Amino acid sequence: MSTAVAQKRGLGAVIWDYLTTVDHKKIAHLYLVSGGLFFLIGGLEAMIIRIQLMKPDNDFISAGLYNEMITMHGTTMIFLAAMPLIFAIMNAVVPLQIGARDVAFPFLNSLGFWLFLFGGLMLNVSWFTGGAPDAGWTNYAPLSTTSPGHGVDYYVMGLQISGAGTLIGGINFLVTIVNMRAPGMTYMRMPLFTWSVFVTSTLILFAFPALTVGLFLMMFDRMFGSAFFDVGLGGNAIIWEHLFWIFGHPEVYILILPLFGAFSDIFSTFSKKRLFGYSAMVFATVLIGFLGFMVWAHHMFTVGMGPIANSIFAVATMAIAVPTGIKIFNWLFTMWGGQIRMTAAMLWSIAFIPSFTIGGMTGVMLAAAAADFQYHDTYFVVGHFHYVIVGGVAFGLFASLHYWWPKMFGKVLNEKLGKLAFWPFFIGFHLTFFIQHFLGLMGMPRRYWVFLEGQGLATGNLISTIGAFFMAIGTIIFLINVVYTSVKEKKVSGDPWEHGRTLEWSIPSPPPHYNFVQTPLVRGLDPLWVEKMDGKEGMTPAEPLGDIHMPNASILPFTISLGTFIAGFGFIYQVDDPIWLVAVFAGMGLTLGSMLTRSLKDDLGHHIHKEELEEDIKKGVGK
Amino acid sequence: MADQSHSKPVHHQEYEKKQHREEMKQQVLTFALMILFTFIAFGMVIFEVDSYFIIPTLIILAVVQVAFQLYYFMHMKNKGHDMVAVMMYGGVAVAALTIITFTSIIWW
Ligand code: HEM
Ligand SMILES: [Cu+2]
């Protein structure tokens, strides 16, 4: 792949390179690999859940392990798979789409990644140290505050650490998009993917602090004897639910919005048409982000907030369907009359529309507060959120990976294998989750270890499990495709889809580490397309050829994150034995020491000189 | 801070000078007001003014001081701070919503 040059330097050098890199393209690789790995772990957990529910009264796994399985499946998929995979695409694409040479804070970019990874590792270490978290991914008190063992402590520390990484990443992309756009790239000329990353980053900035606060309170309750959520001591368990969902609902939009953006770019590229209703799309994205903050209590209709609060949140929730509908129609109109090319990326995108629409529709059903008393905590809800998350986020990730793979690795994923992966996954997805709506309506509660014979739930559950195996097959074919492509496929040009419209397609695949030899001048929406229509080969530069300033690599982000990881274990186990405070101090010492080093040691970066650039241009990089 | 580079035409320099004078005047004025507000706040507490009056007044004075700080000392009134304002007010709105929820739904 892009490490072809590096491979000659030996494995050690490559590993060191990735440990210290601040290059957004390499950080994208890191996010992709670790997010992909966690996706496989989460998928394995899902398969175990589905095998347990394959038949009535099954005892494939014990009840306790089942609780750990559902908790870790949800937590892993949301925080350790979907989020990082989205960050992988964001890192790979956003700086290129706005004509920048890196993100605003490359050092923080690396720090964000390592914090996420160590947080994720921490969560998964719990499997081997006496039990994973088992209070559900929502971790409601008092179930969580009274859960024995250290499982929930791992949840608290792991998410706190990886959440800090996400927050840092979000802020980084905000600043990048506000400040680092190429000349001429006004807000209303930004590609929709960049726009949606911008809105998503804002949501991260405002939503994650609520989780941070909630996790701190939970940490104090579990490790330091406070009683924020302990009703017996004057606390209030509902506070956790509110804090969790003030974060949690924006979080689901943090997951879906970037992929809305990716779909917009993909539809427009493969329809060879400008995105229909660009400004309406931007408006809808912003509106969804805005409304996303006022609906969290729809997860709590049955808590007893009273009819007034329930009605307000019900109406606000239903309102979100409007901007979402705007988007659906604009995608359809983008394809209408276009020259549609059915690539694998397009296949995933088209499949997304009906799948996600079903999810949105069940969402509006759930939003009817009175009806939700029936649906709540049944498989109907499980059906709903898998339709939006798998049908939206997972399909979107597959589509984005197909679409931007050549930009990331210089090779187009094999199209045949791509389509071959799509069909079993698509069929399996509907098999698995469609039936779950009916299981829910028939009264099957979510998160139960077994169901019984004679409840009429056996057939539906069996179908669901069969579907899950189809999805697994699809995933495996996709992985085979990745290997096959890297071995067999040929290198491609900068614009492998030929109809590339946005800036990332104006530079080689993969781009040189400084991205743009000369910062491009943007003359309209879909800047590359504008130039193509004027009969030009590539972008017009906005600056003369000159030295390029680039940041230096650094190991400090890694050591800062490693410190929090060590301290995390210290916090968890000092409850049993104060000797563990040593780990707290050692870890925090490493973290703070690394920060101090960073502050005291000037690191001014390095320059790539004009002569080197001219060499590169001769080799064909300039175009 | 605009630099006093000599490459600029004379009329431009004069314009900038005038701008700076204006800016200085505003800064001194807001600074004086902020000190005055602080005295008023302390004074009200020392003279034990009725708490129904004192609490809202203190809050209002505090908000005005924060606004002075942000808009005059940290230049949010100048051009190019729209995004900063959007983000800050967005954050304030989310925080306010959280507080309203907690006071109205949970603790009421
Ligand atoms: C039209 C848009 C949507 C509406 C009206 C809507 C509505 C709802 C409602 C009312 C619930 C609570 C159901 C209950 O627990 O009884 C819910 C749950 C959920 N929704 Fe949505 N939703 C929408 C879109 C989405 C999207 C786009 C995502 C994610 C990408 C999402 C993810 C979830 C998740 C994860 C849950 C369950 C959380 C849990 O309890 O574990 N929803 N939705
Ligand atoms: Cu929600």
PDB file of N, CA and C in Angstrom, chain A residues 96-154:
ATOM      1  N   LEU A  96      -8.144  16.941   2.392  1.00  0.00           N
ATOM      2  CA  LEU A  96      -8.013  16.955   0.929  1.00  0.00           C
ATOM      3  C   LEU A  96      -9.173  17.728   0.297  1.00  0.00           C
ATOM      4  N   GLN A  97     -10.361  17.549   0.846  1.00  0.00           N
ATOM      5  CA  GLN A  97     -11.526  18.209   0.240  1.00  0.00           C
ATOM      6  C   GLN A  97     -11.482  19.722   0.379  1.00  0.00           C
ATOM      7  N   ILE A  98     -10.810  20.219   1.410  1.00  0.00           N
ATOM      8  CA  ILE A  98     -10.761  21.672   1.570  1.00  0.00           C
ATOM      9  C   ILE A  98      -9.438  22.242   1.078  1.00  0.00           C
ATOM     10  N   GLY A  99      -8.599  21.402   0.507  1.00  0.00           N
ATOM     11  CA  GLY A  99      -7.346  21.900  -0.058  1.00  0.00           C
ATOM     12  C   GLY A  99      -6.311  22.259   0.985  1.00  0.00           C
ATOM     13  N   ALA A 100      -6.277  21.481   2.088  1.00  0.00           N
ATOM     14  CA  ALA A 100      -5.311  21.766   3.153  1.00  0.00           C
ATOM     15  C   ALA A 100      -4.208  20.728   3.153  1.00  0.00           C
ATOM     16  N   ARG A 101      -3.083  21.064   3.812  1.00  0.00           N
ATOM     17  CA  ARG A 101      -1.952  20.132   3.822  1.00  0.00           C
ATOM     18  C   ARG A 101      -1.999  19.209   5.023  1.00  0.00           C
ATOM     19  N   ASP A 102      -2.739  19.588   6.023  1.00  0.00           N
ATOM     20  CA  ASP A 102      -2.968  18.702   7.173  1.00  0.00           C
ATOM     21  C   ASP A 102      -4.119  19.310   7.954  1.00  0.00           C
ATOM     22  N   VAL A 103      -4.421  18.703   9.118  1.00  0.00           N
ATOM     23  CA  VAL A 103      -5.432  19.308   9.978  1.00  0.00           C
ATOM     24  C   VAL A 103      -4.797  20.464  10.734  1.00  0.00           C
ATOM     25  N   ALA A 104      -5.623  21.219  11.460  1.00  0.00           N
ATOM     26  CA  ALA A 104      -5.105  22.403  12.147  1.00  0.00           C
ATOM     27  C   ALA A 104      -4.104  22.019  13.227  1.00  0.00           C
ATOM     28  N   PHE A 105      -4.378  20.945  13.965  1.00  0.00           N
ATOM     29  CA  PHE A 105      -3.503  20.536  15.064  1.00  0.00           C
ATOM     30  C   PHE A 105      -3.064  19.086  14.865  1.00  0.00           C
ATOM     31  N   PRO A 106      -2.047  18.864  14.048  1.00  0.00           N
ATOM     32  CA  PRO A 106      -1.644  17.481  13.743  1.00  0.00           C
ATOM     33  C   PRO A 106      -1.256  16.696  14.994  1.00  0.00           C
ATOM     34  N   PHE A 107      -0.601  17.368  15.944  1.00  0.00           N
ATOM     35  CA  PHE A 107      -0.201  16.686  17.180  1.00  0.00           C
ATOM     36  C   PHE A 107      -1.439  16.179  17.924  1.00  0.00           C
ATOM     37  N   LEU A 108      -2.447  17.044  18.037  1.00  0.00           N
ATOM     38  CA  LEU A 108      -3.673  16.650  18.731  1.00  0.00           C
ATOM     39  C   LEU A 108      -4.392  15.542  17.982  1.00  0.00           C
ATOM     40  N   ASN A 109      -4.269  15.556  16.675  1.00  0.00           N
ATOM     41  CA  ASN A 109      -4.910  14.517  15.872  1.00  0.00           C
ATOM     42  C   ASN A 109      -4.375  13.152  16.292  1.00  0.00           C
ATOM     43  N   SER A 110      -3.061  13.087  16.410  1.00  0.00           N
ATOM     44  CA  SER A 110      -2.438  11.844  16.835  1.00  0.00           C
ATOM     45  C   SER A 110      -2.837  11.510  18.274  1.00  0.00           C
ATOM     46  N   LEU A 111      -2.850  12.515  19.137  1.00  0.00           N
ATOM     47  CA  LEU A 111      -3.247  12.302  20.535  1.00  0.00           C
ATOM     48  C   LEU A 111      -4.667  11.740  20.608  1.00  0.00           C
ATOM     49  N   GLY A 112      -5.561  12.306  19.804  1.00  0.00           N
ATOM     50  CA  GLY A 112      -6.946  11.825  19.787  1.00  0.00           C
ATOM     51  C   GLY A 112      -7.007  10.352  19.435  1.00  0.00           C
ATOM     52  N   PHE A 113      -6.220   9.958  18.451  1.00  0.00           N
ATOM     53  CA  PHE A 113      -6.238   8.547  18.066  1.00  0.00           C
ATOM     54  C   PHE A 113      -5.754   7.662  19.195  1.00  0.00           C
ATOM     55  N   TRP A 114      -4.599   8.008  19.770  1.00  0.00           N
ATOM     56  CA  TRP A 114      -4.019   7.105  20.780  1.00  0.00           C
ATOM     57  C   TRP A 114      -4.892   7.024  22.018  1.00  0.00           C
ATOM     58  N   LEU A 115      -5.533   8.137  22.386  1.00  0.00           N
ATOM     59  CA  LEU A 115      -6.455   8.074  23.531  1.00  0.00           C
ATOM     60  C   LEU A 115      -7.596   7.116  23.219  1.00  0.00           C
ATOM     61  N   PHE A 116      -8.162   7.245  22.011  1.00  0.00           N
ATOM     62  CA  PHE A 116      -9.239   6.335  21.635  1.00  0.00           C
ATOM     63  C   PHE A 116      -8.771   4.893  21.728  1.00  0.00           C
ATOM     64  N   LEU A 117      -7.577   4.614  21.165  1.00  0.00           N
ATOM     65  CA  LEU A 117      -7.131   3.222  21.112  1.00  0.00           C
ATOM     66  C   LEU A 117      -6.903   2.665  22.519  1.00  0.00           C
ATOM     67  N   PHE A 118      -6.239   3.440  23.369  1.00  0.00           N
ATOM     68  CA  PHE A 118      -5.984   2.936  24.717  1.00  0.00           C
ATOM     69  C   PHE A 118      -7.286   2.777  25.492  1.00  0.00           C
ATOM     70  N   GLY A 119      -8.234   3.692  25.290  1.00  0.00           N
ATOM     71  CA  GLY A 119      -9.545   3.532  25.928  1.00  0.00           C
ATOM     72  C   GLY A 119     -10.212   2.242  25.477  1.00  0.00           C
ATOM     73  N   GLY A 120     -10.147   1.986  24.183  1.00  0.00           N
ATOM     74  CA  GLY A 120     -10.767   0.785  23.640  1.00  0.00           C
ATOM     75  C   GLY A 120     -10.089  -0.479  24.147  1.00  0.00           C
ATOM     76  N   LEU A 121      -8.749  -0.442  24.214  1.00  0.00           N
ATOM     77  CA  LEU A 121      -8.026  -1.600  24.738  1.00  0.00           C
ATOM     78  C   LEU A 121      -8.422  -1.851  26.191  1.00  0.00           C
ATOM     79  N   MET A 122      -8.502  -0.756  26.940  1.00  0.00           N
ATOM     80  CA  MET A 122      -8.842  -0.871  28.351  1.00  0.00           C
ATOM     81  C   MET A 122     -10.184  -1.592  28.515  1.00  0.00           C
ATOM     82  N   LEU A 123     -11.191  -1.141  27.759  1.00  0.00           N
ATOM     83  CA  LEU A 123     -12.510  -1.786  27.837  1.00  0.00           C
ATOM     84  C   LEU A 123     -12.383  -3.281  27.594  1.00  0.00           C
ATOM     85  N   ASN A 124     -11.606  -3.658  26.600  1.00  0.00           N
ATOM     86  CA  ASN A 124     -11.557  -5.064  26.219  1.00  0.00           C
ATOM     87  C   ASN A 124     -10.660  -5.907  27.122  1.00  0.00           C
ATOM     88  N   VAL A 125      -9.743  -5.250  27.833  1.00  0.00           N
ATOM     89  CA  VAL A 125      -8.941  -5.986  28.810  1.00  0.00           C
ATOM     90  C   VAL A 125      -9.860  -6.625  29.850  1.00  0.00           C
ATOM     91  N   SER A 126     -10.998  -5.969  30.112  1.00  0.00           N
ATOM     92  CA  SER A 126     -11.912  -6.453  31.158  1.00  0.00           C
ATOM     93  C   SER A 126     -12.338  -7.904  30.932  1.00  0.00           C
ATOM     94  N   TRP A 127     -12.348  -8.358  29.685  1.00  0.00           N
ATOM     95  CA  TRP A 127     -12.707  -9.757  29.414  1.00  0.00           C
ATOM     96  C   TRP A 127     -11.792 -10.708  30.169  1.00  0.00           C
ATOM     97  N   PHE A 128     -10.532 -10.290  30.356  1.00  0.00           N
ATOM     98  CA  PHE A 128      -9.532 -11.207  30.909  1.00  0.00           C
ATOM     99  C   PHE A 128      -9.260 -10.977  32.390  1.00  0.00           C
ATOM    100  N   THR A 129      -9.929 -10.001  32.976  1.00  0.00           N
ATOM    101  CA  THR A 129      -9.608  -9.688  34.376  1.00  0.00           C
ATOM    102  C   THR A 129     -10.833  -9.853  35.271  1.00  0.00           C
ATOM    103  N   GLY A 130     -11.664 -10.842  34.945  1.00  0.00           N
ATOM    104  CA  GLY A 130     -12.754 -11.151  35.850  1.00  0.00           C
ATOM    105  C   GLY A 130     -14.106 -10.602  35.438  1.00  0.00           C
ATOM    106  N   GLY A 131     -14.274 -10.267  34.161  1.00  0.00           N
ATOM    107  CA  GLY A 131     -15.628  -9.932  33.721  1.00  0.00           C
ATOM    108  C   GLY A 131     -15.750  -8.556  33.107  1.00  0.00           C
ATOM    109  N   ALA A 132     -16.407  -8.521  31.942  1.00  0.00           N
ATOM    110  CA  ALA A 132     -16.610  -7.279  31.223  1.00  0.00           C
ATOM    111  C   ALA A 132     -17.774  -6.516  31.852  1.00  0.00           C
ATOM    112  N   PRO A 133     -17.947  -5.234  31.470  1.00  0.00           N
ATOM    113  CA  PRO A 133     -19.117  -4.483  31.934  1.00  0.00           C
ATOM    114  C   PRO A 133     -20.403  -5.211  31.536  1.00  0.00           C
ATOM    115  N   ASP A 134     -21.428  -5.120  32.380  1.00  0.00           N
ATOM    116  CA  ASP A 134     -22.623  -5.915  32.112  1.00  0.00           C
ATOM    117  C   ASP A 134     -23.911  -5.138  32.378  1.00  0.00           C
ATOM    118  N   ALA A 135     -23.853  -3.812  32.352  1.00  0.00           N
ATOM    119  CA  ALA A 135     -25.058  -3.034  32.662  1.00  0.00           C
ATOM    120  C   ALA A 135     -25.655  -2.415  31.407  1.00  0.00           C
ATOM    121  N   GLY A 136     -25.374  -2.981  30.247  1.00  0.00           N
ATOM    122  CA  GLY A 136     -25.889  -2.416  29.003  1.00  0.00           C
ATOM    123  C   GLY A 136     -25.014  -1.268  28.530  1.00  0.00           C
ATOM    124  N   TRP A 137     -25.076  -0.961  27.214  1.00  0.00           N
ATOM    125  CA  TRP A 137     -24.217   0.124  26.732  1.00  0.00           C
ATOM    126  C   TRP A 137     -24.682   1.455  27.309  1.00  0.00           C
ATOM    127  N   THR A 138     -25.952   1.496  27.787  1.00  0.00           N
ATOM    128  CA  THR A 138     -26.474   2.724  28.379  1.00  0.00           C
ATOM    129  C   THR A 138     -26.098   2.836  29.855  1.00  0.00           C
ATOM    130  N   ASN A 139     -25.664   1.743  30.466  1.00  0.00           N
ATOM    131  CA  ASN A 139     -25.072   1.753  31.805  1.00  0.00           C
ATOM    132  C   ASN A 139     -25.941   2.442  32.858  1.00  0.00           C
ATOM    133  N   TYR A 140     -27.251   2.213  32.812  1.00  0.00           N
ATOM    134  CA  TYR A 140     -28.152   2.900  33.732  1.00  0.00           C
ATOM    135  C   TYR A 140     -27.839   2.594  35.190  1.00  0.00           C
ATOM    136  N   ALA A 141     -27.896   3.625  36.016  1.00  0.00           N
ATOM    137  CA  ALA A 141     -27.881   3.442  37.466  1.00  0.00           C
ATOM    138  C   ALA A 141     -29.313   3.066  37.871  1.00  0.00           C
ATOM    139  N   PRO A 142     -29.509   2.279  38.908  1.00  0.00           N
ATOM    140  CA  PRO A 142     -28.550   1.719  39.856  1.00  0.00           C
ATOM    141  C   PRO A 142     -27.963   0.382  39.426  1.00  0.00           C
ATOM    142  N   LEU A 143     -28.409  -0.145  38.282  1.00  0.00           N
ATOM    143  CA  LEU A 143     -27.843  -1.414  37.825  1.00  0.00           C
ATOM    144  C   LEU A 143     -26.325  -1.310  37.751  1.00  0.00           C
ATOM    145  N   SER A 144     -25.850  -0.194  37.195  1.00  0.00           N
ATOM    146  CA  SER A 144     -24.407  -0.039  37.000  1.00  0.00           C
ATOM    147  C   SER A 144     -23.697   0.238  38.313  1.00  0.00           C
ATOM    148  N   THR A 145     -24.305   1.058  39.166  1.00  0.00           N
ATOM    149  CA  THR A 145     -23.595   1.412  40.403  1.00  0.00           C
ATOM    150  C   THR A 145     -23.522   0.217  41.346  1.00  0.00           C
ATOM    151  N   THR A 146     -24.433  -0.764  41.187  1.00  0.00           N
ATOM    152  CA  THR A 146     -24.412  -1.911  42.090  1.00  0.00           C
ATOM    153  C   THR A 146     -23.837  -3.156  41.437  1.00  0.00           C
ATOM    154  N   SER A 147     -23.450  -3.060  40.165  1.00  0.00           N
ATOM    155  CA  SER A 147     -22.895  -4.227  39.483  1.00  0.00           C
ATOM    156  C   SER A 147     -21.607  -4.666  40.175  1.00  0.00           C
ATOM    157  N   PRO A 148     -21.539  -5.942  40.603  1.00  0.00           N
ATOM    158  CA  PRO A 148     -20.348  -6.386  41.334  1.00  0.00           C
ATOM    159  C   PRO A 148     -19.140  -6.525  40.417  1.00  0.00           C
ATOM    160  N   GLY A 149     -17.968  -6.639  41.024  1.00  0.00           N
ATOM    161  CA  GLY A 149     -16.743  -6.780  40.240  1.00  0.00           C
ATOM    162  C   GLY A 149     -16.316  -5.445  39.654  1.00  0.00           C
ATOM    163  N   HIS A 150     -15.376  -5.512  38.703  1.00  0.00           N
ATOM    164  CA  HIS A 150     -14.824  -4.275  38.161  1.00  0.00           C
ATOM    165  C   HIS A 150     -15.288  -3.973  36.744  1.00  0.00           C
ATOM    166  N   GLY A 151     -16.209  -4.801  36.205  1.00  0.00           N
ATOM    167  CA  GLY A 151     -16.615  -4.611  34.822  1.00  0.00           C
ATOM    168  C   GLY A 151     -17.013  -3.185  34.504  1.00  0.00           C
ATOM    169  N   VAL A 152     -17.952  -2.649  35.289  1.00  0.00           N
ATOM    170  CA  VAL A 152     -18.451  -1.306  34.996  1.00  0.00           C
ATOM    171  C   VAL A 152     -17.349  -0.258  35.183  1.00  0.00           C
ATOM    172  N   ASP A 153     -16.391  -0.544  36.097  1.00  0.00           N
ATOM    173  CA  ASP A 153     -15.275   0.395  36.245  1.00  0.00           C
ATOM    174  C   ASP A 153     -14.488   0.505  34.937  1.00  0.00           C
ATOM    175  N   TYR A 154     -14.338  -0.630  34.279  1.00  0.00           N
ATOM    176  CA  TYR A 154     -13.651  -0.607  32.980  1.00  0.00           C
ATOM    177  C   TYR A 154     -14.434   0.223  31.969  1.00  0.00           C
TER     178      TYR A 154
END
